[in-house]
Amino acid sequence: MVDAGGVENITQLPQELPQMMAAAADGLGSIAIDTTQLNMSVTDPTAWATAMNNLGMVPVGLPGQQLVSDSICVPGFDPSLNMMTGITPINPMIPGLGLVPPPPPTEVAVVKEIIHCKSCTLFPQNPNLPPPSTRERPPGCKTVFVGGLPENATEEIIQEVFEQCGDITAIRKSKKNFCHIRFAEEFMVDKAIYLSGYRMRLGSSTDKKDSGRLHVDFAQARDDFYEWECKQRMRAREERHRRKLEEDRLRPPSPPAIMHYSEHEAALLAEKLKDDSKFSEAITVLLSWIERGEVNRRSANQFYSMVQSANSHVRRLMNEKATHEQEMEEAKENFKNALTGILTQFEQIVAVFNASTRQKAWDHFSKAQRKNIDIWRKHSEELRNAQSEQLMGIRREEEMEMSDDENCDSPTKKMRVDESALAAQAYALKEENDSLRWQLDAYRNEVELLKQEKEQLFRTEENLTKDQQLQFLQQTMQGMQQQLLTIQEELNNKKSELEQAKEEQSHTQALLKVLQEQLKGTKELVETNGHSHEDSNEINVLTVALANQDRENNIEKRSQGLKSEKEALLIGIISTFLHVHPFGANIEYLWSYMQQLDSKISANEIEMLLMRLPRMFKQEFTGVGATLEKRWKLCAFEGIKTT
């Protein structure tokens, strides 16, 4: 019996202790202990095991509940692990396989139980302490580092403890208190990590050499990494093989092989060429044979018969094309009829909107209703116009096709216009009349819209004045651009004149120098020969006349602006054209006429040619302001009259 004095009074009953320990070892659970008389909670396994250890007794198996659920345990865990209540470790995290252990609930701390073995006992650490730390798990890890072993621990004891986690392939024990254990599978490492933090005691001894705190951690091993690399390479090979099979499956099938030429195969091919369903396959084989060079003197007749059979299919193909074209024409006609019906309904809808916008009905609608009706009307008009444009495009294409057909026909066929053609032309004219009527209605609607917008004053006077100012500025800008062009042309002319004047000046200076030298020579001759003063005056007059003649020659050279035969032809054509137009013509009108004769000529080239001949052509300005226009006139006859 145990009195109310607590655990300390157990030492006063040495005769009853063996009976209590025997009952605990047998697992009978029939120890008559009044828990209400104990100061220590029996449900605390750590405290109870510590108390029993201090007494030098084997810890008693305590009943308790399962603290870790089966949902977080590794499937297929070894059930022979001799734990007190059969608790399994948490689910491992295996790199490469993507298994991440779910963390235990933060509200409830995982409580470990005492583990009994034949040679030792493992006591868990205090649950209030943080869990032991581990390093980062290497890929394919199957080896663990076990530190903190008792000094008297042997390999047999270590194997006895850790073989409950799985099959052990190797144990490498050091002289110091640690070892490395390699397991057969990766998930067994997580079972071994579960034992980290346990305090190991050999037997029932209390010696320090027989106890130690285990520290289990992941270890890096070359063998593990090599096996992991082999698995990765194997998976990569499997993935490549799978992709290759998938590509082979998705690859289109190869065309059938072309058989070799023989008389028997040629006879079969001739029969296939006569069959419409097998013609495409047979013509491919025939083409391959001809390209291979199978045609010779012996097989020429046979190949000729096969080519003749291929030619017989031309008529069939043309008939098929004619039927398809007829179907296409029927489809076009159906589409055109449907489009005409749709356009008619659009016209009716637009008519409804136009009737709603008239004064009789418009005044009775609210402001929001008017806005919606206006939006709907504009949208329907846009759709109507788009449909009418599409229908007109179809009709234009038909007219172009009809004109092409008429051009292709011979003159004798053009004279034979049957009644069907006249009926089709009448129908086309009727449809064109309808389309023109619809366009007229659209224009009328637009006019009504403009009137309504003007009545409602959507645009203010400021906007109108801004538009007028903008138009005025645009006109002034155009005038300035024209003035700039004329100034640039005048500048170019002045530059050319300046260059010519410089050339004339240099020429005259050279001529003067020559004349002065001649004059000096003549003076010397006069002095030697004794001529009179009148002869010298005659020489001066001669030099002045030569200078004037040279200047006139330069003026004539400058007036000769023709450089090629093309310019002479252009001047003749322009003179004839302007002679027919006595009041002159602008450069655009003249250029449009000249472009029909020479498409590469430009208006600027024509204008520069006219400006180079001021005695033949002159430029006049007509109109005022925005209507200002430049016209060129032929003035050659006026020069002839004056002379």
XYZ file of C-alpha atoms in Angstrom:
643
model
C 0.000 0.000 0.000
C 1.129 3.553 -0.753
C 0.195 6.227 1.725
C -0.670 9.853 1.002
C 2.907 10.958 1.486
C 3.610 10.817 -2.270
C 6.414 9.169 -4.201
C 8.942 9.642 -1.399
C 7.074 7.094 0.729
C 7.684 4.357 -1.857
C 11.159 3.842 -0.514
C 9.656 2.848 2.861
C 8.027 -0.220 1.284
C 10.868 -2.312 -0.138
C 8.926 -5.533 0.197
C 6.035 -4.399 -2.061
C 8.160 -2.903 -4.862
C 9.049 -6.202 -6.598
C 5.391 -7.113 -6.798
C 4.525 -3.751 -8.334
C 7.311 -3.964 -10.927
C 6.334 -7.495 -11.868
C 2.770 -6.435 -12.420
C 3.923 -3.538 -14.572
C 6.241 -5.756 -16.646
C 3.442 -8.267 -17.296
C 1.260 -5.433 -18.529
C -1.577 -6.410 -16.217
C -2.297 -2.898 -15.215
C -3.678 -4.104 -11.881
C -1.458 -2.063 -9.584
C -3.586 -0.897 -6.737
C -2.484 2.718 -6.684
C -4.916 5.333 -5.592
C -4.296 8.175 -8.016
C -6.146 10.590 -5.833
C -3.424 10.201 -3.196
C -0.534 11.004 -5.640
C 0.796 14.537 -6.120
C 2.117 13.621 -9.631
C -0.175 13.058 -12.617
C -0.030 9.470 -13.865
C -0.928 10.552 -17.385
C 2.391 12.428 -17.723
C 4.654 9.712 -19.163
C 7.836 11.768 -19.016
C 7.513 12.614 -15.356
C 6.507 9.064 -14.457
C 9.445 7.579 -16.421
C 11.841 10.019 -14.750
C 10.579 9.070 -11.337
C 10.897 5.370 -12.048
C 14.391 5.893 -13.450
C 15.481 7.680 -10.295
C 14.292 4.679 -8.339
C 16.368 2.343 -10.527
C 13.332 0.529 -11.896
C 12.308 -0.440 -15.387
C 9.709 2.034 -16.716
C 6.172 0.782 -16.584
C 4.074 0.677 -19.764
C 1.480 3.416 -19.346
C -1.847 3.327 -21.151
C -2.455 6.370 -23.243
C -4.247 7.616 -26.330
C -2.819 7.727 -29.850
C -1.329 11.183 -30.295
C -0.540 11.075 -34.019
C -3.325 10.274 -36.492
C -2.975 7.630 -39.183
C -3.555 10.221 -41.907
C -0.078 11.730 -41.469
C 1.753 8.393 -41.218
C 3.762 6.767 -43.997
C 1.758 4.026 -45.742
C 3.236 0.600 -45.135
C 5.116 1.567 -41.960
C 6.713 -1.372 -40.154
C 4.232 -2.317 -37.358
C 6.909 -4.308 -35.496
C 8.340 -1.067 -34.095
C 7.888 -1.817 -30.370
C 6.385 1.419 -29.117
C 4.184 1.730 -26.112
C 0.996 2.622 -27.928
C 1.895 1.824 -31.567
C 2.447 5.471 -32.598
C 3.799 5.861 -36.123
C 6.058 8.696 -37.239
C 4.935 11.617 -39.351
C 4.868 11.474 -43.140
C 8.387 12.066 -44.611
C 9.493 14.663 -47.127
C 11.249 12.855 -49.977
C 13.020 15.171 -52.494
C 12.446 14.393 -56.159
C 9.119 12.676 -55.510
C 7.310 15.801 -54.392
C 6.054 14.404 -51.031
C 5.900 17.178 -48.467
C 5.101 16.239 -44.878
C 2.047 18.022 -43.549
C 3.089 19.938 -40.440
C 1.507 18.810 -37.215
C -1.240 21.038 -35.833
C 0.177 24.024 -34.013
C -2.474 23.828 -31.317
C -1.608 20.268 -30.215
C 2.031 19.347 -29.594
C 3.108 15.878 -30.729
C 3.973 13.833 -27.637
C 6.387 10.937 -28.107
C 6.248 7.769 -26.075
C 8.888 5.612 -24.370
C 10.366 2.922 -26.637
C 11.525 -0.380 -25.130
C 14.134 -2.601 -26.754
C 15.865 -5.769 -25.516
C 19.174 -4.084 -24.692
C 18.142 -0.447 -24.115
C 15.338 1.957 -23.519
C 14.600 5.226 -25.336
C 13.072 8.114 -23.391
C 11.547 11.041 -25.319
C 12.585 14.603 -24.688
C 10.458 17.172 -22.956
C 7.543 18.053 -25.308
C 7.809 21.707 -24.297
C 11.289 21.932 -25.829
C 11.625 22.786 -29.548
C 12.103 19.823 -31.918
C 15.704 19.009 -32.845
C 16.987 20.787 -35.945
C 18.048 18.989 -39.117
C 20.082 20.027 -42.132
C 18.716 20.264 -45.672
C 17.898 16.878 -47.072
C 20.264 15.821 -49.879
C 18.681 14.332 -53.009
C 18.164 10.573 -52.773
C 19.238 10.453 -49.136
C 19.317 6.933 -47.619
C 22.017 7.544 -44.986
C 21.602 9.167 -41.547
C 24.079 10.536 -39.058
C 23.492 9.372 -35.470
C 25.303 11.333 -32.764
C 25.149 11.347 -28.978
C 25.419 7.582 -28.618
C 26.430 6.076 -25.275
C 30.108 5.158 -25.030
C 29.267 1.517 -24.354
C 26.869 1.260 -27.330
C 27.837 -1.466 -29.816
C 26.869 -2.040 -33.412
C 24.483 -4.789 -32.309
C 22.625 -2.381 -30.006
C 22.523 0.301 -32.711
C 21.218 -2.216 -35.235
C 18.629 -3.426 -32.717
C 17.339 0.127 -32.250
C 17.360 1.314 -35.857
C 16.392 -1.891 -37.665
C 12.859 -1.179 -36.486
C 12.902 1.750 -39.003
C 13.686 -0.516 -41.951
C 16.293 -2.743 -43.598
C 19.843 -1.586 -42.810
C 22.444 -2.133 -45.511
C 25.495 -0.768 -43.671
C 26.557 0.672 -40.292
C 29.791 2.655 -40.054
C 30.555 3.303 -36.375
C 33.278 5.651 -35.238
C 35.399 5.407 -32.116
C 33.689 8.538 -30.952
C 30.039 8.619 -30.017
C 28.522 8.755 -33.535
C 27.902 6.508 -36.526
C 26.407 6.485 -40.052
C 23.561 4.149 -40.942
C 22.500 3.436 -44.542
C 18.993 2.096 -45.162
C 17.564 0.256 -48.136
C 14.859 2.817 -48.983
C 14.516 6.583 -48.663
C 11.335 6.630 -46.569
C 13.152 4.654 -43.813
C 15.337 7.704 -43.162
C 12.288 9.643 -41.973
C 11.510 6.923 -39.430
C 15.071 7.241 -38.133
C 14.773 11.060 -37.960
C 11.756 10.532 -35.719
C 14.108 9.129 -33.046
C 16.157 12.338 -32.886
C 16.031 13.853 -29.392
C 15.444 10.584 -27.563
C 17.684 9.801 -24.562
C 19.132 6.299 -24.837
C 19.932 4.194 -21.761
C 21.542 0.767 -21.884
C 19.776 -1.690 -19.595
C 18.960 -0.358 -16.125
C 22.392 1.155 -15.458
C 22.705 4.767 -14.315
C 26.312 5.159 -15.455
C 27.056 8.083 -17.781
C 28.783 5.757 -20.242
C 25.532 3.828 -20.632
C 23.350 6.839 -21.512
C 23.309 9.531 -24.152
C 20.963 11.835 -26.077
C 20.528 10.809 -29.733
C 20.853 13.339 -32.548
C 19.724 11.903 -35.899
C 20.271 13.998 -39.042
C 20.494 13.607 -42.816
C 23.932 12.666 -44.158
C 25.521 13.214 -47.550
C 26.757 9.989 -49.162
C 28.236 9.483 -52.625
C 26.417 6.178 -53.025
C 23.046 7.793 -52.368
C 23.729 10.628 -54.792
C 24.945 8.172 -57.471
C 21.795 6.047 -57.157
C 19.645 9.176 -57.268
C 21.414 10.337 -60.454
C 20.900 6.904 -62.003
C 17.178 7.106 -61.230
C 16.983 10.583 -62.719
C 18.727 9.435 -65.895
C 16.422 6.453 -66.116
C 13.378 8.725 -65.770
C 14.792 11.043 -68.424
C 15.254 8.063 -70.778
C 11.709 6.957 -70.107
C 10.440 10.481 -70.771
C 12.354 10.688 -74.050
C 11.037 7.285 -75.064
C 7.505 8.363 -74.220
C 7.860 11.579 -76.234
C 9.290 9.671 -79.174
C 6.347 7.263 -79.112
C 3.975 10.230 -78.952
C 5.694 11.919 -81.908
C 5.600 8.681 -83.886
C 1.929 8.379 -83.121
C 1.166 11.943 -84.206
C 3.398 11.867 -87.312
C 1.357 11.582 -90.529
C 1.646 8.230 -92.249
C 4.165 7.868 -95.039
C 2.865 7.643 -98.591
C 2.601 4.163 -99.997
C 5.671 2.837 -101.782
C 5.691 2.932 -105.567
C 5.889 -0.561 -106.951
C 8.507 -1.450 -109.583
C 7.540 -1.509 -113.225
C 6.550 -4.782 -114.818
C 4.123 -5.774 -117.527
C 1.720 -7.238 -114.994
C 1.812 -4.062 -112.843
C 1.393 -1.951 -115.983
C -1.731 -3.900 -116.943
C -3.170 -3.414 -113.450
C -2.301 0.288 -113.576
C -4.080 0.650 -116.928
C -7.242 -0.739 -115.333
C -6.896 1.634 -112.369
C -6.520 4.610 -114.709
C -9.934 3.823 -116.165
C -11.526 3.864 -112.692
C -12.511 7.329 -111.450
C -12.078 6.478 -107.765
C -8.500 5.133 -108.218
C -7.358 7.632 -110.849
C -5.410 9.960 -108.501
C -3.410 7.060 -107.020
C -2.749 5.514 -110.436
C -1.632 8.782 -112.067
C 0.957 9.216 -109.296
C 2.426 5.784 -110.055
C 2.460 6.537 -113.798
C 4.298 9.804 -113.203
C 6.908 8.043 -111.039
C 7.509 5.393 -113.695
C 7.982 7.973 -116.454
C 10.363 10.019 -114.290
C 12.361 6.897 -113.425
C 12.962 6.245 -117.115
C 10.901 3.105 -117.523
C 9.813 4.157 -121.024
C 11.747 2.311 -123.761
C 11.024 0.809 -127.151
C 9.406 -2.303 -125.701
C 7.104 -0.463 -123.276
C 6.422 2.667 -125.358
C 3.060 1.373 -126.707
C 1.901 0.380 -123.248
C 2.834 3.761 -121.810
C 1.129 5.495 -124.727
C -2.120 3.649 -123.966
C -1.875 4.682 -120.291
C -1.235 8.318 -121.242
C -4.239 8.112 -123.555
C -6.337 6.787 -120.662
C -5.152 9.723 -118.530
C -6.162 12.118 -121.316
C -9.670 10.658 -121.372
C -10.226 12.010 -117.866
C -9.822 15.624 -119.026
C -13.410 15.771 -120.290
C -14.688 14.356 -117.010
C -12.738 16.952 -115.023
C -14.073 19.765 -117.190
C -17.631 18.517 -116.668
C -17.051 18.430 -112.922
C -15.673 21.952 -113.046
C -18.739 23.109 -115.008
C -21.080 21.577 -112.425
C -19.164 23.201 -109.587
C -19.233 26.564 -111.356
C -22.975 26.202 -111.845
C -23.396 25.439 -108.151
C -21.263 28.475 -107.321
C -23.387 30.697 -109.581
C -26.545 29.373 -107.951
C -25.071 30.042 -104.523
C -24.130 33.582 -105.613
C -27.635 34.150 -106.930
C -29.174 32.883 -103.688
C -26.844 35.099 -101.681
C -27.697 38.114 -103.821
C -31.445 37.466 -103.450
C -31.079 37.066 -99.687
C -29.017 40.253 -99.520
C -31.673 42.082 -101.534
C -34.353 40.931 -99.085
C -32.249 42.042 -96.132
C -31.651 45.420 -97.764
C -35.391 45.839 -98.362
C -36.079 45.219 -94.683
C -33.318 47.696 -93.774
C -35.032 50.274 -95.995
C -38.332 49.668 -94.207
C -36.664 50.036 -90.797
C -34.953 53.261 -91.879
C -38.290 54.528 -93.199
C -39.832 53.857 -89.767
C -37.060 55.840 -88.084
C -37.427 58.698 -90.581
C -41.165 58.808 -89.979
C -40.537 58.869 -86.218
C -38.186 61.844 -86.547
C -40.768 64.010 -88.313
C -42.436 66.830 -86.420
C -45.762 65.058 -85.864
C -44.341 62.200 -83.841
C -41.016 63.718 -82.726
C -42.625 66.256 -80.340
C -44.380 63.535 -78.349
C -41.188 61.626 -77.456
C -39.134 62.422 -74.382
C -35.544 63.611 -74.553
C -34.097 60.166 -73.706
C -36.389 58.482 -76.215
C -35.344 60.952 -78.927
C -31.702 60.246 -78.174
C -32.203 56.462 -78.430
C -34.230 56.796 -81.654
C -31.517 58.987 -83.172
C -28.797 56.461 -82.229
C -30.826 53.563 -83.617
C -31.532 55.456 -86.848
C -27.855 56.250 -87.433
C -26.836 52.650 -86.703
C -29.458 51.238 -89.079
C -28.464 53.701 -91.807
C -24.812 52.681 -91.493
C -25.760 49.019 -91.784
C -28.065 49.776 -94.716
C -25.330 51.666 -96.532
C -22.834 48.843 -95.909
C -25.279 46.269 -97.283
C -26.040 48.413 -100.326
C -22.314 48.873 -101.003
C -21.828 45.114 -100.840
C -24.721 44.538 -103.246
C -23.396 47.197 -105.612
C -19.969 45.555 -105.509
C -21.520 42.227 -106.504
C -23.320 43.904 -109.383
C -20.156 45.648 -110.532
C -18.348 42.312 -110.579
C -21.150 40.817 -112.645
C -21.039 43.750 -115.057
C -17.268 43.413 -115.385
C -17.643 39.688 -116.069
C -20.305 40.430 -118.671
C -18.064 43.028 -120.338
C -15.166 40.545 -120.368
C -17.391 37.953 -121.958
C -18.485 40.455 -124.600
C -14.870 41.340 -125.381
C -13.912 37.698 -125.675
C -16.761 36.922 -128.070
C -16.237 37.211 -131.801
C -18.007 39.956 -133.843
C -20.429 37.404 -135.280
C -21.499 36.314 -131.771
C -21.961 39.921 -130.640
C -24.582 40.396 -133.308
C -26.543 37.416 -131.994
C -28.065 38.821 -128.813
C -30.800 36.479 -127.690
C -33.773 37.271 -125.556
C -32.225 35.856 -122.371
C -29.310 38.318 -122.573
C -31.743 41.201 -123.074
C -33.780 40.006 -120.126
C -30.678 39.784 -117.950
C -29.661 43.291 -119.040
C -33.137 44.579 -118.233
C -32.991 42.917 -114.824
C -29.560 44.435 -114.161
C -30.858 47.875 -115.162
C -33.822 47.429 -112.877
C -31.598 46.509 -109.961
C -29.313 49.441 -110.715
C -32.377 51.693 -110.755
C -33.415 50.311 -107.373
C -29.947 50.876 -105.958
C -29.913 54.440 -107.276
C -33.312 55.027 -105.692
C -31.990 53.701 -102.387
C -28.972 55.962 -102.641
C -31.270 58.902 -103.358
C -33.278 58.047 -100.236
C -30.053 57.856 -98.247
C -29.011 61.290 -99.537
C -32.418 62.672 -98.640
C -32.073 61.289 -95.131
C -28.671 62.861 -94.845
C -30.089 66.205 -95.967
C -32.842 65.939 -93.379
C -30.221 65.118 -90.743
C -28.216 68.172 -91.705
C -31.333 70.324 -91.504
C -32.176 68.960 -88.061
C -28.657 69.516 -86.865
C -28.812 73.064 -88.167
C -32.169 73.660 -86.469
C -31.029 72.202 -83.168
C -27.776 74.243 -83.315
C -25.469 71.404 -82.385
C -22.577 73.501 -83.541
C -22.130 76.878 -81.880
C -21.078 80.071 -83.580
C -17.624 79.789 -82.061
C -17.058 76.468 -83.774
C -18.257 77.957 -87.058
C -15.915 80.905 -86.736
C -13.083 78.535 -85.850
C -13.837 76.459 -88.937
C -13.898 79.575 -91.085
C -10.633 80.736 -89.583
C -9.164 77.297 -90.139
C -10.271 77.318 -93.782
C -8.884 80.820 -94.225
C -5.586 79.774 -92.661
C -5.472 76.726 -94.912
C -6.070 78.900 -97.966
C -3.382 81.357 -96.868
C -1.012 78.466 -96.207
C -1.657 77.122 -99.692
C -1.037 80.581 -101.135
C 2.173 80.900 -99.151
C 3.272 77.479 -100.361
C 2.603 78.510 -103.956
C 4.506 81.757 -103.408
C 7.346 79.809 -101.865
C 7.483 77.549 -104.895
C 7.519 80.517 -107.259
C 10.230 82.224 -105.189
C 12.284 79.044 -105.261
C 11.890 78.836 -109.031
C 12.876 82.507 -109.407
C 15.847 81.927 -107.141
C 16.977 79.006 -109.278
C 16.597 81.135 -112.405
C 18.544 83.984 -110.804
C 21.285 81.566 -109.818
C 21.521 80.269 -113.382
C 21.556 83.838 -114.719
C 24.228 84.795 -112.197
C 26.390 81.876 -113.263
C 25.964 82.828 -116.915
C 26.829 86.450 -116.112
C 29.949 85.314 -114.301
C 30.947 83.246 -117.322
C 30.315 86.209 -119.632
C 32.303 88.506 -117.374
C 35.245 86.123 -117.305
C 34.990 85.751 -121.094
C 34.878 89.506 -121.636
C 37.805 90.038 -119.303
C 39.842 87.494 -121.237
C 38.780 89.159 -124.494
C 39.736 92.589 -123.172
C 43.144 91.321 -122.207
C 43.646 89.911 -125.700
C 42.461 93.163 -127.280
C 44.707 95.255 -125.043
C 47.676 93.161 -126.093
C 46.675 93.557 -129.726
C 46.268 97.289 -129.163
C 49.727 97.564 -127.674
C 51.131 95.701 -130.641
C 49.312 97.963 -133.130
C 50.506 101.091 -131.311
C 54.053 99.920 -131.608
C 53.520 99.253 -135.292
C 52.001 102.701 -135.720
C 54.904 104.334 -134.027
C 57.360 102.433 -136.184
C 55.431 102.850 -139.449
C 54.277 106.354 -138.717
C 50.529 105.900 -139.172
C 48.181 108.649 -138.249
C 45.901 109.005 -135.209
C 42.869 108.077 -137.254
C 44.077 104.542 -137.668
C 44.221 104.107 -133.894
C 40.643 105.334 -133.553
C 39.565 102.806 -136.125
C 41.211 100.058 -134.113
C 39.359 101.134 -130.932
C 36.064 101.153 -132.789
C 36.874 97.666 -134.069
C 37.491 96.354 -130.537
C 34.194 97.830 -129.252
C 32.327 96.236 -132.161
C 33.926 92.878 -131.458
C 32.919 93.118 -127.778
C 29.312 93.987 -128.681
C 29.181 91.137 -131.149
C 30.506 88.726 -128.513
C 27.845 89.917 -126.064
C 25.092 89.380 -128.611
C 26.405 85.889 -129.291
C 26.273 85.121 -125.543
C 22.680 86.378 -125.356
C 21.723 84.127 -128.275
C 23.461 81.169 -126.651
C 21.594 81.809 -123.395
C 18.254 81.978 -125.183
C 18.948 78.598 -126.786
C 17.616 76.403 -123.988
C 16.988 73.253 -125.983
C 19.161 70.366 -124.974
C 17.658 67.355 -126.766
C 15.283 66.287 -129.474
C 12.699 65.312 -126.853
C 12.456 68.923 -125.628
C 11.965 70.124 -129.189
C 9.111 67.666 -129.639
C 7.575 68.741 -126.317
C 7.788 72.425 -127.344
C 6.051 71.643 -130.626
C 3.224 69.738 -128.923
C 2.819 72.399 -126.210
C 2.774 75.182 -128.800
C 0.062 73.376 -130.790
C -1.977 72.757 -127.615
C -1.731 76.384 -126.416
C -2.472 77.687 -129.898
C -5.818 75.849 -129.741
C -6.443 77.435 -126.279
C -6.019 81.205 -126.890
C -7.045 82.085 -123.337
C -4.295 79.893 -121.878
C -4.294 76.692 -119.797
C -3.036 75.824 -116.329
C -0.127 73.463 -115.811
C -2.340 70.602 -114.504
C -4.524 70.649 -117.618
C -1.438 70.731 -119.830
C 0.226 67.921 -117.857
C -2.869 65.662 -118.069
C -2.797 66.078 -121.861
C 0.928 65.408 -122.108
C 0.732 62.370 -119.829
C -1.391 60.558 -122.397
C 1.536 60.840 -124.820
C 4.327 60.208 -122.289
C 3.359 58.691 -118.915
C 6.793 59.323 -117.368
C 6.726 63.117 -117.798
C 6.026 65.298 -114.747
C 4.292 68.663 -114.341
C 7.412 70.229 -112.856
C 9.443 69.265 -115.935
C 6.881 70.897 -118.249
C 6.793 74.071 -116.160
C 10.596 74.373 -116.107
C 10.657 73.987 -119.902
C 8.069 76.759 -120.306
C 10.013 79.060 -117.984
C 13.203 78.549 -120.008
C 11.517 80.006 -123.114
C 10.114 83.396 -122.079
C 9.899 84.661 -125.680
C 7.551 81.828 -126.666
C 5.452 81.276 -123.525
C 4.255 83.660 -120.849
C 2.440 83.129 -117.543
C -0.699 85.049 -116.513
C -2.622 85.082 -113.223
C -6.440 85.065 -113.262
C -8.940 85.207 -110.405
C -8.792 86.685 -106.896
C -7.913 85.101 -103.520
C -8.744 81.411 -103.331
C -9.699 81.321 -107.059
C -6.248 82.530 -108.100
C -5.008 80.467 -111.049
C -1.840 80.492 -113.164
C -2.256 80.049 -116.910
C 0.328 79.700 -119.661
C -0.199 81.336 -123.076
C 1.638 81.140 -126.380
C 3.225 84.512 -127.178
C 5.411 83.553 -130.148
C 3.049 85.090 -132.700
C 2.955 88.359 -130.747
C 6.757 88.571 -130.979
C 6.560 87.957 -134.735
C 3.944 90.719 -135.131
C 6.056 93.229 -133.204
C 9.089 92.485 -135.353
